Amino acid sequence: MAADVATTLASLYDMRSLRMYIRWKVRSDPAYAAVLARVRDYPQPLLDLGCGVGLLPFYLREHGVGVPMLGIDFDDRKIDVARHAAQRYRGIDFIRGDARGELPEGHNTVVLDILQYFSPADQQRILTQVAKAVAPDGIVVIRSGLRDASWRFRITRAVDAFGRAIRWMRAESLTYPTREEIIGAFDGFHVDVTPLWGGSPFNNYLFVFTRGAARRPE
Ligand SMILES: C[S@@+](CC[C@H](N)C(=O)[O-])C[C@H]1O[C@@H](n2cnc3c(N)ncnc32)[C@H](O)[C@@H]1O
């Protein structure tokens, strides 16, 4: 099943190298299935903040998530690629925007792998905006590497430093948030944090925030 969806999603893109990357990413990264499991029963529209080329919305649609979806990314080229790939789908839109700006209200929100590219102050701004804009009784799902004392964090940081040294990754800054910094922005929400390591050595975690009355802790 996963292999079929990986092939379908790869076929949305024109560039051969991107198709190969998408196929590999869908098959190897546990984030997409983890997000699907968390958001699939929610009726509100979904916002993918820092959507890249739009893989998550397409993955969710291919798995039967029918709500309207909006992807926002800072990178014009990625938004163009995502829009082109979205021609097959209805109700999946992409716009260029800055995650640090105001967010559309009333969505469930997914934030995958973008926080480390921002300063701690901007991370807090983004997280606070996400908490403010999420739909009432909605859900926020965040995947991020975490800064802590683990060997996983040391490997994550070393691989990033290498990526920047060879200019594979052009991020101006790389500051991973701590668990507490992420959770602190979601006052009044119930939080569930789980490791999302898959087969990787990286220090990735999944944060799920809900604020429906039924989900609040006793
Ligand atoms: C590692 S990629 C993750 C892409 C996607 N979330 C995924 O998991 O496939 C990080 C993304 O953050 C986007 N990004 C960086 N700065 C941003 C900003 N200020 N506002 C919105 N997106 C931004 C980049 O363009 C890039 O697409």
Coordinates of N, CA and C and ligand atoms in Angstrom, one line a residue:
M1 N 0.8 -1.2 0.0 CA 0.0 0.0 0.0 C 0.9 1.3 0.0
A2 N 1.8 1.3 1.0 CA 2.7 2.5 1.1 C 3.5 2.7 -0.2
A3 N 3.9 1.6 -0.8 CA 4.7 1.6 -2.0 C 3.9 2.2 -3.1
D4 N 2.6 1.8 -3.2 CA 1.7 2.3 -4.3 C 1.5 3.8 -4.2
V5 N 1.3 4.3 -2.9 CA 1.1 5.7 -2.7 C 2.4 6.5 -3.0
A6 N 3.5 5.9 -2.7 CA 4.8 6.5 -3.0 C 5.0 6.7 -4.5
T7 N 4.6 5.7 -5.2 CA 4.7 5.8 -6.7 C 3.8 6.8 -7.3
T8 N 2.5 6.8 -6.7 CA 1.5 7.8 -7.2 C 2.0 9.2 -6.9
L9 N 2.5 9.4 -5.7 CA 2.9 10.8 -5.3 C 4.2 11.2 -6.2
A10 N 5.1 10.3 -6.4 CA 6.2 10.6 -7.2 C 5.8 11.0 -8.6
S11 N 4.8 10.4 -9.1 CA 4.3 10.7 -10.5 C 3.7 12.1 -10.7
L12 N 3.5 12.7 -9.5 CA 2.9 14.1 -9.6 C 4.0 15.1 -10.1
Y13 N 5.2 14.7 -9.9 CA 6.3 15.7 -10.2 C 7.0 15.5 -11.5
D14 N 7.4 16.6 -12.1 CA 8.1 16.4 -13.4 C 9.5 16.0 -13.4
M15 N 10.2 16.5 -12.4 CA 11.7 16.3 -12.4 C 12.0 14.9 -11.9
R16 N 12.9 14.3 -12.6 CA 13.2 12.9 -12.3 C 13.8 12.7 -10.9
S17 N 14.8 13.7 -10.6 CA 15.4 13.6 -9.3 C 14.4 13.8 -8.2
L18 N 13.5 14.7 -8.4 CA 12.4 14.9 -7.4 C 11.6 13.7 -7.2
R19 N 11.2 13.0 -8.3 CA 10.4 11.8 -8.2 C 11.1 10.8 -7.4
M20 N 12.4 10.6 -7.6 CA 13.2 9.6 -6.9 C 13.2 10.0 -5.4
Y21 N 13.4 11.3 -5.1 CA 13.4 11.7 -3.7 C 12.1 11.5 -3.0
I22 N 11.0 11.8 -3.7 CA 9.6 11.7 -3.2 C 9.3 10.2 -2.8
R23 N 9.7 9.3 -3.8 CA 9.5 7.9 -3.6 C 10.2 7.4 -2.3
W24 N 11.5 7.8 -2.2 CA 12.3 7.4 -1.1 C 11.7 8.0 0.2
K25 N 11.3 9.3 0.2 CA 10.9 10.0 1.4 C 9.6 9.4 1.9
V26 N 8.6 9.1 1.0 CA 7.4 8.5 1.5 C 7.6 7.1 2.1
R27 N 8.5 6.4 1.5 CA 8.7 5.0 2.0 C 9.5 5.0 3.3
S28 N 10.3 6.0 3.5 CA 11.2 5.9 4.6 C 10.9 6.8 5.8
D29 N 10.1 7.8 5.6 CA 9.9 8.8 6.7 C 8.6 8.5 7.4
P30 N 8.7 8.2 8.7 CA 7.4 7.8 9.4 C 6.5 9.0 9.7
A31 N 6.9 10.2 9.3 CA 6.1 11.4 9.7 C 4.7 11.4 9.0
Y32 N 4.7 11.0 7.8 CA 3.5 11.2 7.0 C 2.4 10.3 7.5
A33 N 2.7 9.0 7.8 CA 1.7 8.1 8.4 C 1.4 8.5 9.8
A34 N 2.3 9.1 10.5 CA 2.0 9.5 11.9 C 1.0 10.7 11.9
V35 N 1.2 11.6 10.9 CA 0.3 12.8 10.8 C -1.1 12.2 10.4
L36 N -1.1 11.3 9.4 CA -2.4 10.8 8.9 C -3.2 10.2 10.1
A37 N -2.5 9.4 10.9 CA -3.2 8.7 12.0 C -3.8 9.8 13.0
R38 N -3.2 10.9 13.1 CA -3.6 11.9 14.1 C -4.7 12.8 13.5
V39 N -4.7 13.1 12.2 CA -5.6 14.2 11.7 C -6.8 13.6 10.9
R40 N -6.8 12.3 10.6 CA -7.7 11.8 9.7 C -9.2 11.9 10.1
D41 N -9.5 12.0 11.4 CA -10.9 12.0 11.8 C -11.4 13.5 12.1
Y42 N -10.5 14.4 11.8 CA -10.9 15.8 12.1 C -11.6 16.4 10.9
P43 N -12.7 17.2 11.1 CA -13.5 17.7 9.9 C -13.0 19.1 9.4
Q44 N -12.1 19.7 10.2 CA -11.7 21.1 9.8 C -10.7 21.1 8.7
P45 N -10.6 22.2 8.0 CA -9.5 22.3 6.9 C -8.2 22.2 7.6
L46 N -7.2 21.9 6.8 CA -5.9 21.6 7.3 C -4.8 22.6 6.7
L47 N -4.0 23.1 7.5 CA -2.9 24.0 7.1 C -1.6 23.3 7.3
D48 N -0.8 23.3 6.2 CA 0.6 22.7 6.2 C 1.6 23.8 6.2
L49 N 2.1 24.2 7.3 CA 3.0 25.3 7.4 C 4.4 25.0 7.1
G50 N 5.0 25.6 6.0 CA 6.3 25.2 5.5 C 6.2 23.9 4.7
C51 N 5.3 24.0 3.8 CA 4.8 22.7 3.1 C 5.8 22.2 2.1
G52 N 6.8 23.0 1.7 CA 7.8 22.5 0.7 C 7.0 22.3 -0.6
V53 N 7.2 21.1 -1.3 CA 6.6 20.9 -2.6 C 5.2 20.2 -2.4
G54 N 4.7 20.2 -1.2 CA 3.3 19.8 -1.0 C 3.1 18.3 -0.7
L55 N 4.1 17.6 -0.4 CA 4.0 16.2 -0.2 C 2.9 15.7 0.8
L56 N 2.9 16.4 1.9 CA 1.9 16.0 3.0 C 0.5 16.1 2.5
P57 N 0.0 17.2 2.0 CA -1.4 17.3 1.6 C -1.7 16.2 0.5
F58 N -0.8 15.9 -0.4 CA -1.1 14.9 -1.4 C -1.2 13.5 -0.7
Y59 N -0.3 13.3 0.2 CA -0.3 12.0 0.9 C -1.6 11.8 1.7
L60 N -2.0 12.9 2.3 CA -3.3 12.7 3.1 C -4.5 12.5 2.2
R61 N -4.5 13.2 1.1 CA -5.6 13.1 0.1 C -5.6 11.6 -0.4
E62 N -4.5 11.1 -0.8 CA -4.4 9.8 -1.3 C -4.8 8.7 -0.3
H63 N -4.8 9.1 1.0 CA -5.3 8.2 2.0 C -6.7 8.6 2.5
G64 N -7.4 9.3 1.7 CA -8.8 9.5 2.0 C -9.2 10.7 2.9
V65 N -8.2 11.6 3.2 CA -8.5 12.8 4.0 C -9.1 13.8 3.0
G66 N -10.4 14.1 3.1 CA -11.1 14.9 2.1 C -11.2 16.4 2.4
V67 N -10.7 16.8 3.5 CA -10.9 18.3 3.9 C -10.1 19.2 3.0
P68 N -10.5 20.4 2.9 CA -9.7 21.4 2.1 C -8.3 21.5 2.8
M69 N -7.3 21.7 2.0 CA -5.9 21.8 2.6 C -5.2 23.0 1.9
L70 N -4.5 23.7 2.8 CA -3.7 24.8 2.3 C -2.3 24.7 2.7
G71 N -1.3 24.8 1.8 CA 0.1 24.7 2.1 C 0.7 26.1 2.0
I72 N 1.5 26.5 3.0 CA 2.2 27.8 2.9 C 3.7 27.6 3.0
D73 N 4.4 28.2 2.1 CA 5.9 28.1 2.1 C 6.5 29.4 1.6
F74 N 7.7 29.7 2.1 CA 8.4 30.9 1.8 C 9.0 30.9 0.4
D75 N 9.2 29.7 -0.1 CA 10.0 29.5 -1.3 C 9.1 29.4 -2.6
D76 N 9.2 30.5 -3.4 CA 8.4 30.6 -4.6 C 8.5 29.3 -5.5
R77 N 9.7 28.9 -5.6 CA 9.9 27.7 -6.6 C 9.2 26.5 -6.1
K78 N 9.2 26.3 -4.7 CA 8.5 25.1 -4.2 C 7.0 25.3 -4.3
I79 N 6.5 26.5 -4.1 CA 5.1 26.7 -4.3 C 4.7 26.5 -5.7
D80 N 5.5 26.9 -6.7 CA 5.2 26.6 -8.1 C 5.1 25.1 -8.4
V81 N 6.1 24.4 -7.9 CA 6.2 22.9 -8.1 C 4.9 22.3 -7.4
A82 N 4.6 22.7 -6.2 CA 3.4 22.2 -5.5 C 2.2 22.4 -6.3
R83 N 2.0 23.7 -6.8 CA 0.8 24.0 -7.5 C 0.7 23.2 -8.8
H84 N 1.8 23.0 -9.5 CA 1.7 22.2 -10.7 C 1.3 20.7 -10.3
A85 N 1.9 20.2 -9.3 CA 1.6 18.8 -8.9 C 0.2 18.7 -8.4
A86 N -0.4 19.8 -7.9 CA -1.8 19.7 -7.4 C -2.9 19.7 -8.4
Q87 N -2.5 19.7 -9.7 CA -3.6 19.8 -10.7 C -4.6 18.7 -10.7
R88 N -4.1 17.5 -10.2 CA -4.9 16.3 -10.2 C -6.0 16.4 -9.0
Y89 N -5.8 17.3 -8.1 CA -6.6 17.3 -6.9 C -7.5 18.6 -6.8
R90 N -8.7 18.4 -6.2 CA -9.5 19.6 -5.8 C -9.3 19.9 -4.4
G91 N -9.4 21.2 -4.1 CA -9.3 21.6 -2.7 C -8.0 21.5 -2.0
I92 N -6.9 21.5 -2.8 CA -5.6 21.6 -2.2 C -4.9 22.8 -2.8
D93 N -4.7 23.8 -2.0 CA -4.1 25.1 -2.5 C -2.8 25.4 -1.9
F94 N -2.0 26.1 -2.6 CA -0.6 26.5 -2.0 C -0.4 28.0 -2.2
I95 N 0.0 28.7 -1.2 CA 0.4 30.1 -1.3 C 1.8 30.3 -0.7
R96 N 2.4 31.4 -1.3 CA 3.7 31.8 -0.8 C 3.4 32.6 0.4
G97 N 4.1 32.3 1.5 CA 3.9 33.1 2.7 C 5.0 32.8 3.8
D98 N 5.0 33.7 4.7 CA 6.1 33.6 5.8 C 5.4 33.0 7.0
A99 N 6.0 31.9 7.5 CA 5.4 31.2 8.7 C 5.4 32.2 9.9
R100 N 6.2 33.2 9.8 CA 6.3 34.1 11.0 C 5.1 35.2 10.9
G101 N 4.4 35.2 9.8 CA 3.3 36.2 9.7 C 2.0 35.6 10.3
E102 N 0.9 36.4 10.1 CA -0.4 36.0 10.6 C -0.8 34.7 9.8
L103 N -1.5 33.8 10.5 CA -1.9 32.6 9.9 C -3.4 32.6 9.7
P104 N -3.9 31.9 8.7 CA -5.4 31.8 8.5 C -5.9 31.0 9.7
E105 N -7.1 31.5 10.2 CA -7.7 30.9 11.4 C -8.6 29.7 11.0
G106 N -8.8 28.9 12.0 CA -9.8 27.8 11.9 C -9.4 26.5 11.2
H107 N -8.1 26.4 11.1 CA -7.5 25.1 10.5 C -6.9 24.2 11.6
N108 N -6.8 23.0 11.3 CA -5.9 22.1 12.0 C -4.5 22.4 11.3
T109 N -3.4 22.3 12.1 CA -2.2 22.8 11.5 C -1.1 21.7 11.7
V110 N -0.3 21.5 10.7 CA 0.8 20.6 10.7 C 2.1 21.4 10.4
V111 N 3.1 21.1 11.2 CA 4.4 21.8 11.1 C 5.5 20.8 11.1
L112 N 6.0 20.5 9.9 CA 7.0 19.4 9.8 C 8.4 19.9 9.4
D113 N 9.3 19.8 10.4 CA 10.7 20.0 10.1 C 11.1 21.5 9.6
I114 N 10.5 22.5 10.2 CA 10.9 23.8 9.9 C 11.4 24.6 11.0
L115 N 11.1 24.2 12.3 CA 11.4 25.1 13.4 C 12.9 25.4 13.5
Q116 N 13.7 24.5 13.2 CA 15.2 24.7 13.4 C 15.8 25.8 12.5
Y117 N 15.1 26.2 11.5 CA 15.6 27.2 10.6 C 15.4 28.6 11.1
F118 N 14.7 28.7 12.3 CA 14.4 30.0 12.8 C 15.1 30.3 14.2
S119 N 15.3 31.6 14.5 CA 15.8 31.9 15.8 C 14.8 31.5 16.9
P120 N 15.3 31.3 18.1 CA 14.4 31.0 19.2 C 13.2 32.0 19.3
A121 N 13.5 33.3 19.1 CA 12.4 34.2 19.2 C 11.3 34.0 18.0
D122 N 11.8 33.7 16.8 CA 10.9 33.5 15.7 C 10.2 32.1 15.9
Q123 N 10.9 31.1 16.5 CA 10.2 29.9 16.8 C 9.0 30.1 17.7
Q124 N 9.2 30.9 18.7 CA 8.1 31.2 19.7 C 7.0 32.0 19.0
R125 N 7.4 32.9 18.1 CA 6.3 33.7 17.4 C 5.5 32.7 16.5
I126 N 6.1 31.8 15.8 CA 5.4 30.9 15.0 C 4.5 30.0 15.8
L127 N 5.1 29.4 16.9 CA 4.3 28.5 17.7 C 3.1 29.2 18.4
T128 N 3.3 30.4 18.8 CA 2.2 31.2 19.4 C 1.1 31.5 18.4
Q129 N 1.5 31.8 17.2 CA 0.6 32.1 16.1 C -0.2 30.8 15.8
V130 N 0.5 29.7 15.7 CA -0.2 28.4 15.4 C -1.2 28.1 16.5
A131 N -0.8 28.3 17.8 CA -1.7 28.0 18.9 C -3.0 28.9 18.9
K132 N -2.7 30.2 18.4 CA -3.8 31.1 18.4 C -4.8 30.8 17.2
A133 N -4.2 30.4 16.1 CA -5.0 30.3 14.9 C -5.7 29.0 14.7
V134 N -5.3 27.9 15.5 CA -5.9 26.6 15.3 C -7.4 26.6 15.5
A135 N -8.1 25.7 14.8 CA -9.5 25.6 14.9 C -9.9 25.3 16.4
P136 N -11.0 25.8 16.9 CA -11.5 25.4 18.2 C -11.7 23.8 18.1
D137 N -11.4 23.1 19.1 CA -11.4 21.7 19.1 C -10.6 21.0 17.9
G138 N -9.6 21.8 17.5 CA -8.8 21.3 16.4 C -7.5 20.6 17.0
I139 N -6.6 20.4 16.1 CA -5.4 19.6 16.4 C -4.2 20.3 15.7
V140 N -3.1 20.3 16.5 CA -1.8 20.8 15.9 C -0.8 19.6 16.0
V141 N -0.1 19.3 14.9 CA 0.9 18.3 14.9 C 2.2 18.9 14.4
I142 N 3.2 18.7 15.2 CA 4.5 19.3 14.9 C 5.6 18.2 15.0
R143 N 6.4 18.1 14.0 CA 7.6 17.2 14.1 C 8.8 18.1 14.1
S144 N 9.7 17.9 15.1 CA 10.9 18.7 15.1 C 12.0 17.8 15.8
G145 N 13.2 18.1 15.4 CA 14.4 17.6 16.1 C 14.4 18.5 17.4
L146 N 14.9 17.8 18.5 CA 15.0 18.5 19.8 C 16.4 18.7 20.2
R147 N 16.6 19.9 20.9 CA 17.9 20.1 21.5 C 17.9 19.5 22.9
D148 N 18.7 18.5 23.2 CA 18.8 17.9 24.5 C 20.1 17.3 24.7
A149 N 20.3 16.5 25.7 CA 21.6 16.0 26.0 C 21.9 14.6 25.4
S150 N 21.0 14.2 24.5 CA 21.1 12.8 23.9 C 22.2 12.7 22.9
W151 N 22.6 11.4 22.6 CA 23.5 11.2 21.5 C 22.9 11.4 20.2
R152 N 21.5 11.3 20.2 CA 20.8 11.5 18.9 C 20.9 13.0 18.5
F153 N 20.8 13.9 19.5 CA 21.0 15.3 19.2 C 22.4 15.6 18.7
R154 N 23.4 15.0 19.3 CA 24.7 15.3 18.8 C 24.9 14.8 17.3
I155 N 24.3 13.7 17.0 CA 24.4 13.2 15.6 C 23.6 14.2 14.7
T156 N 22.4 14.6 15.1 CA 21.5 15.5 14.3 C 22.3 16.8 14.0
R157 N 23.0 17.3 15.0 CA 23.7 18.6 14.9 C 24.9 18.4 14.0
A158 N 25.6 17.2 14.1 CA 26.8 17.0 13.3 C 26.4 16.8 11.8
V159 N 25.3 16.1 11.5 CA 24.9 15.9 10.2 C 24.5 17.3 9.5
D160 N 23.8 18.1 10.3 CA 23.4 19.4 9.8 C 24.6 20.3 9.5
A161 N 25.6 20.2 10.4 CA 26.8 21.0 10.2 C 27.5 20.6 8.9
F162 N 27.5 19.3 8.7 CA 28.1 18.8 7.5 C 27.3 19.2 6.2
G163 N 26.0 19.1 6.4 CA 25.1 19.6 5.2 C 25.4 21.0 4.9
R164 N 25.6 21.9 5.9 CA 25.8 23.3 5.6 C 27.2 23.5 5.1
A165 N 28.2 22.7 5.5 CA 29.5 22.9 5.1 C 29.6 22.6 3.6
I166 N 28.9 21.6 3.1 CA 28.9 21.2 1.7 C 27.8 22.0 0.9
R167 N 27.1 22.8 1.6 CA 26.1 23.7 1.0 C 24.9 22.9 0.5
W168 N 24.7 21.7 1.0 CA 23.5 20.9 0.7 C 22.3 21.6 1.3
M169 N 22.6 22.2 2.5 CA 21.5 22.9 3.2 C 22.0 24.3 3.4
R170 N 21.1 25.2 3.0 CA 21.6 26.6 2.9 C 20.9 27.5 4.0
A171 N 20.5 26.9 5.1 CA 19.8 27.6 6.1 C 20.8 28.6 6.8
E172 N 20.3 29.8 7.0 CA 21.1 30.8 7.7 C 21.5 30.4 9.1
S173 N 20.4 29.9 9.8 CA 20.7 29.6 11.2 C 20.1 28.2 11.5
L174 N 20.6 27.5 12.4 CA 20.1 26.2 12.8 C 20.1 26.1 14.3
T175 N 18.9 26.3 14.9 CA 18.8 26.2 16.3 C 17.6 25.3 16.6
Y176 N 17.9 24.1 17.1 CA 16.8 23.2 17.5 C 16.1 23.7 18.8
P177 N 14.8 23.6 18.8 CA 14.1 24.0 20.1 C 14.2 22.9 21.1
T178 N 14.0 23.2 22.3 CA 13.9 22.2 23.4 C 12.4 21.7 23.4
R179 N 12.2 20.6 24.1 CA 10.8 20.1 24.3 C 10.0 21.2 25.0
E180 N 10.6 21.8 26.0 CA 9.9 22.7 26.9 C 9.5 24.0 26.1
E181 N 10.4 24.4 25.2 CA 10.1 25.6 24.4 C 8.9 25.4 23.5
I182 N 8.8 24.2 22.9 CA 7.6 23.9 22.1 C 6.4 23.8 22.9
I183 N 6.4 23.1 24.0 CA 5.2 22.9 24.8 C 4.7 24.2 25.4
G184 N 5.7 25.0 25.8 CA 5.4 26.3 26.5 C 4.5 27.2 25.7
A185 N 4.5 27.1 24.4 CA 3.7 28.0 23.5 C 2.2 27.6 23.5
F186 N 1.9 26.4 24.0 CA 0.6 25.8 23.9 C -0.1 25.7 25.2
D187 N -0.2 26.9 25.9 CA -0.8 26.9 27.2 C -2.3 26.5 27.0
G188 N -2.8 25.6 27.9 CA -4.2 25.2 27.9 C -4.5 24.1 26.9
F189 N -3.5 23.6 26.2 CA -3.7 22.4 25.3 C -3.3 21.2 26.0
H190 N -3.9 20.1 25.7 CA -3.3 18.8 26.0 C -2.2 18.4 25.1
V191 N -1.1 17.9 25.6 CA 0.0 17.5 24.7 C 0.4 16.1 24.8
D192 N 0.7 15.5 23.7 CA 1.2 14.2 23.6 C 2.5 14.2 22.8
V193 N 3.6 13.7 23.4 CA 4.9 13.8 22.7 C 5.4 12.4 22.6
T194 N 5.8 12.0 21.3 CA 6.3 10.6 21.1 C 7.6 10.7 20.2
P195 N 8.6 9.9 20.5 CA 9.7 9.8 19.6 C 9.3 9.5 18.2
L196 N 9.9 10.0 17.2 CA 9.6 9.7 15.8 C 10.9 9.4 15.1
W197 N 11.6 8.3 15.5 CA 12.9 8.1 15.0 C 12.9 7.2 13.7
G198 N 11.9 6.4 13.5 CA 11.9 5.5 12.3 C 13.2 4.7 12.4
G199 N 13.9 4.6 11.3 CA 15.2 3.9 11.3 C 16.3 4.8 11.4
S200 N 16.1 6.1 11.7 CA 17.1 7.1 11.6 C 17.8 7.3 13.0
P201 N 19.0 7.9 13.0 CA 19.6 8.2 14.3 C 19.3 9.6 14.8
F202 N 18.3 10.3 14.1 CA 18.1 11.7 14.4 C 17.1 11.8 15.6
N203 N 17.2 13.0 16.2 CA 16.5 13.2 17.5 C 15.1 13.8 17.3
N204 N 14.3 13.2 16.4 CA 13.0 13.7 16.0 C 11.9 13.3 17.0
Y205 N 11.0 14.2 17.2 CA 9.8 13.9 18.1 C 8.6 14.5 17.4
L206 N 7.4 13.8 17.7 CA 6.1 14.3 17.3 C 5.4 14.9 18.4
F207 N 4.9 16.1 18.3 CA 4.1 16.8 19.3 C 2.7 16.9 18.7
V208 N 1.7 16.5 19.6 CA 0.3 16.6 19.2 C -0.4 17.4 20.2
F209 N -1.0 18.5 19.8 CA -1.7 19.4 20.8 C -3.2 19.4 20.4
T210 N -4.0 19.2 21.4 CA -5.4 19.3 21.2 C -6.0 20.1 22.4
R211 N -7.2 20.7 22.1 CA -7.8 21.5 23.1 C -9.2 21.2 23.3
G212 N -9.7 20.2 22.6 CA -11.1 19.8 22.8 C -11.3 19.5 24.3
A213 N -12.5 19.8 24.8 CA -12.7 19.6 26.2 C -12.5 18.1 26.6
A214 N -12.9 17.2 25.7 CA -12.9 15.8 26.0 C -11.4 15.3 26.1
R215 N -10.5 16.1 25.4 CA -9.1 15.7 25.4 C -8.3 16.3 26.5
R216 N -8.8 17.2 27.2 CA -8.0 17.9 28.3 C -7.7 16.9 29.4
P217 N -6.5 17.0 30.0 CA -6.2 16.1 31.1 C -7.1 16.4 32.3
E218 N -7.3 15.4 33.1 CA -8.2 15.5 34.3 C -7.7 16.6 35.2
Ligands
LIG1 C1 12.9 20.7 5.6 S1 11.8 21.5 4.6 C2 10.3 20.7 5.1 C3 9.2 20.7 4.1 C4 7.9 19.9 4.5 N1 7.4 20.4 5.7 C5 8.2 18.5 4.6 O1 8.3 17.9 5.7 O2 8.3 17.8 3.5 C6 11.6 23.1 5.3 C7 10.7 24.1 4.6 O3 10.5 25.3 5.3 C8 10.4 26.3 4.4 N2 10.6 27.6 5.1 C9 11.8 28.1 5.5 N3 11.6 29.4 6.0 C10 10.3 29.6 5.9 C11 9.4 30.7 6.3 N4 10.0 31.8 6.8 N5 8.1 30.6 6.1 C12 7.6 29.5 5.5 N6 8.3 28.5 5.1 C13 9.6 28.5 5.3 C14 11.4 26.0 3.3 O4 11.1 26.7 2.1 C15 11.2 24.5 3.2 O5 10.3 24.1 2.2

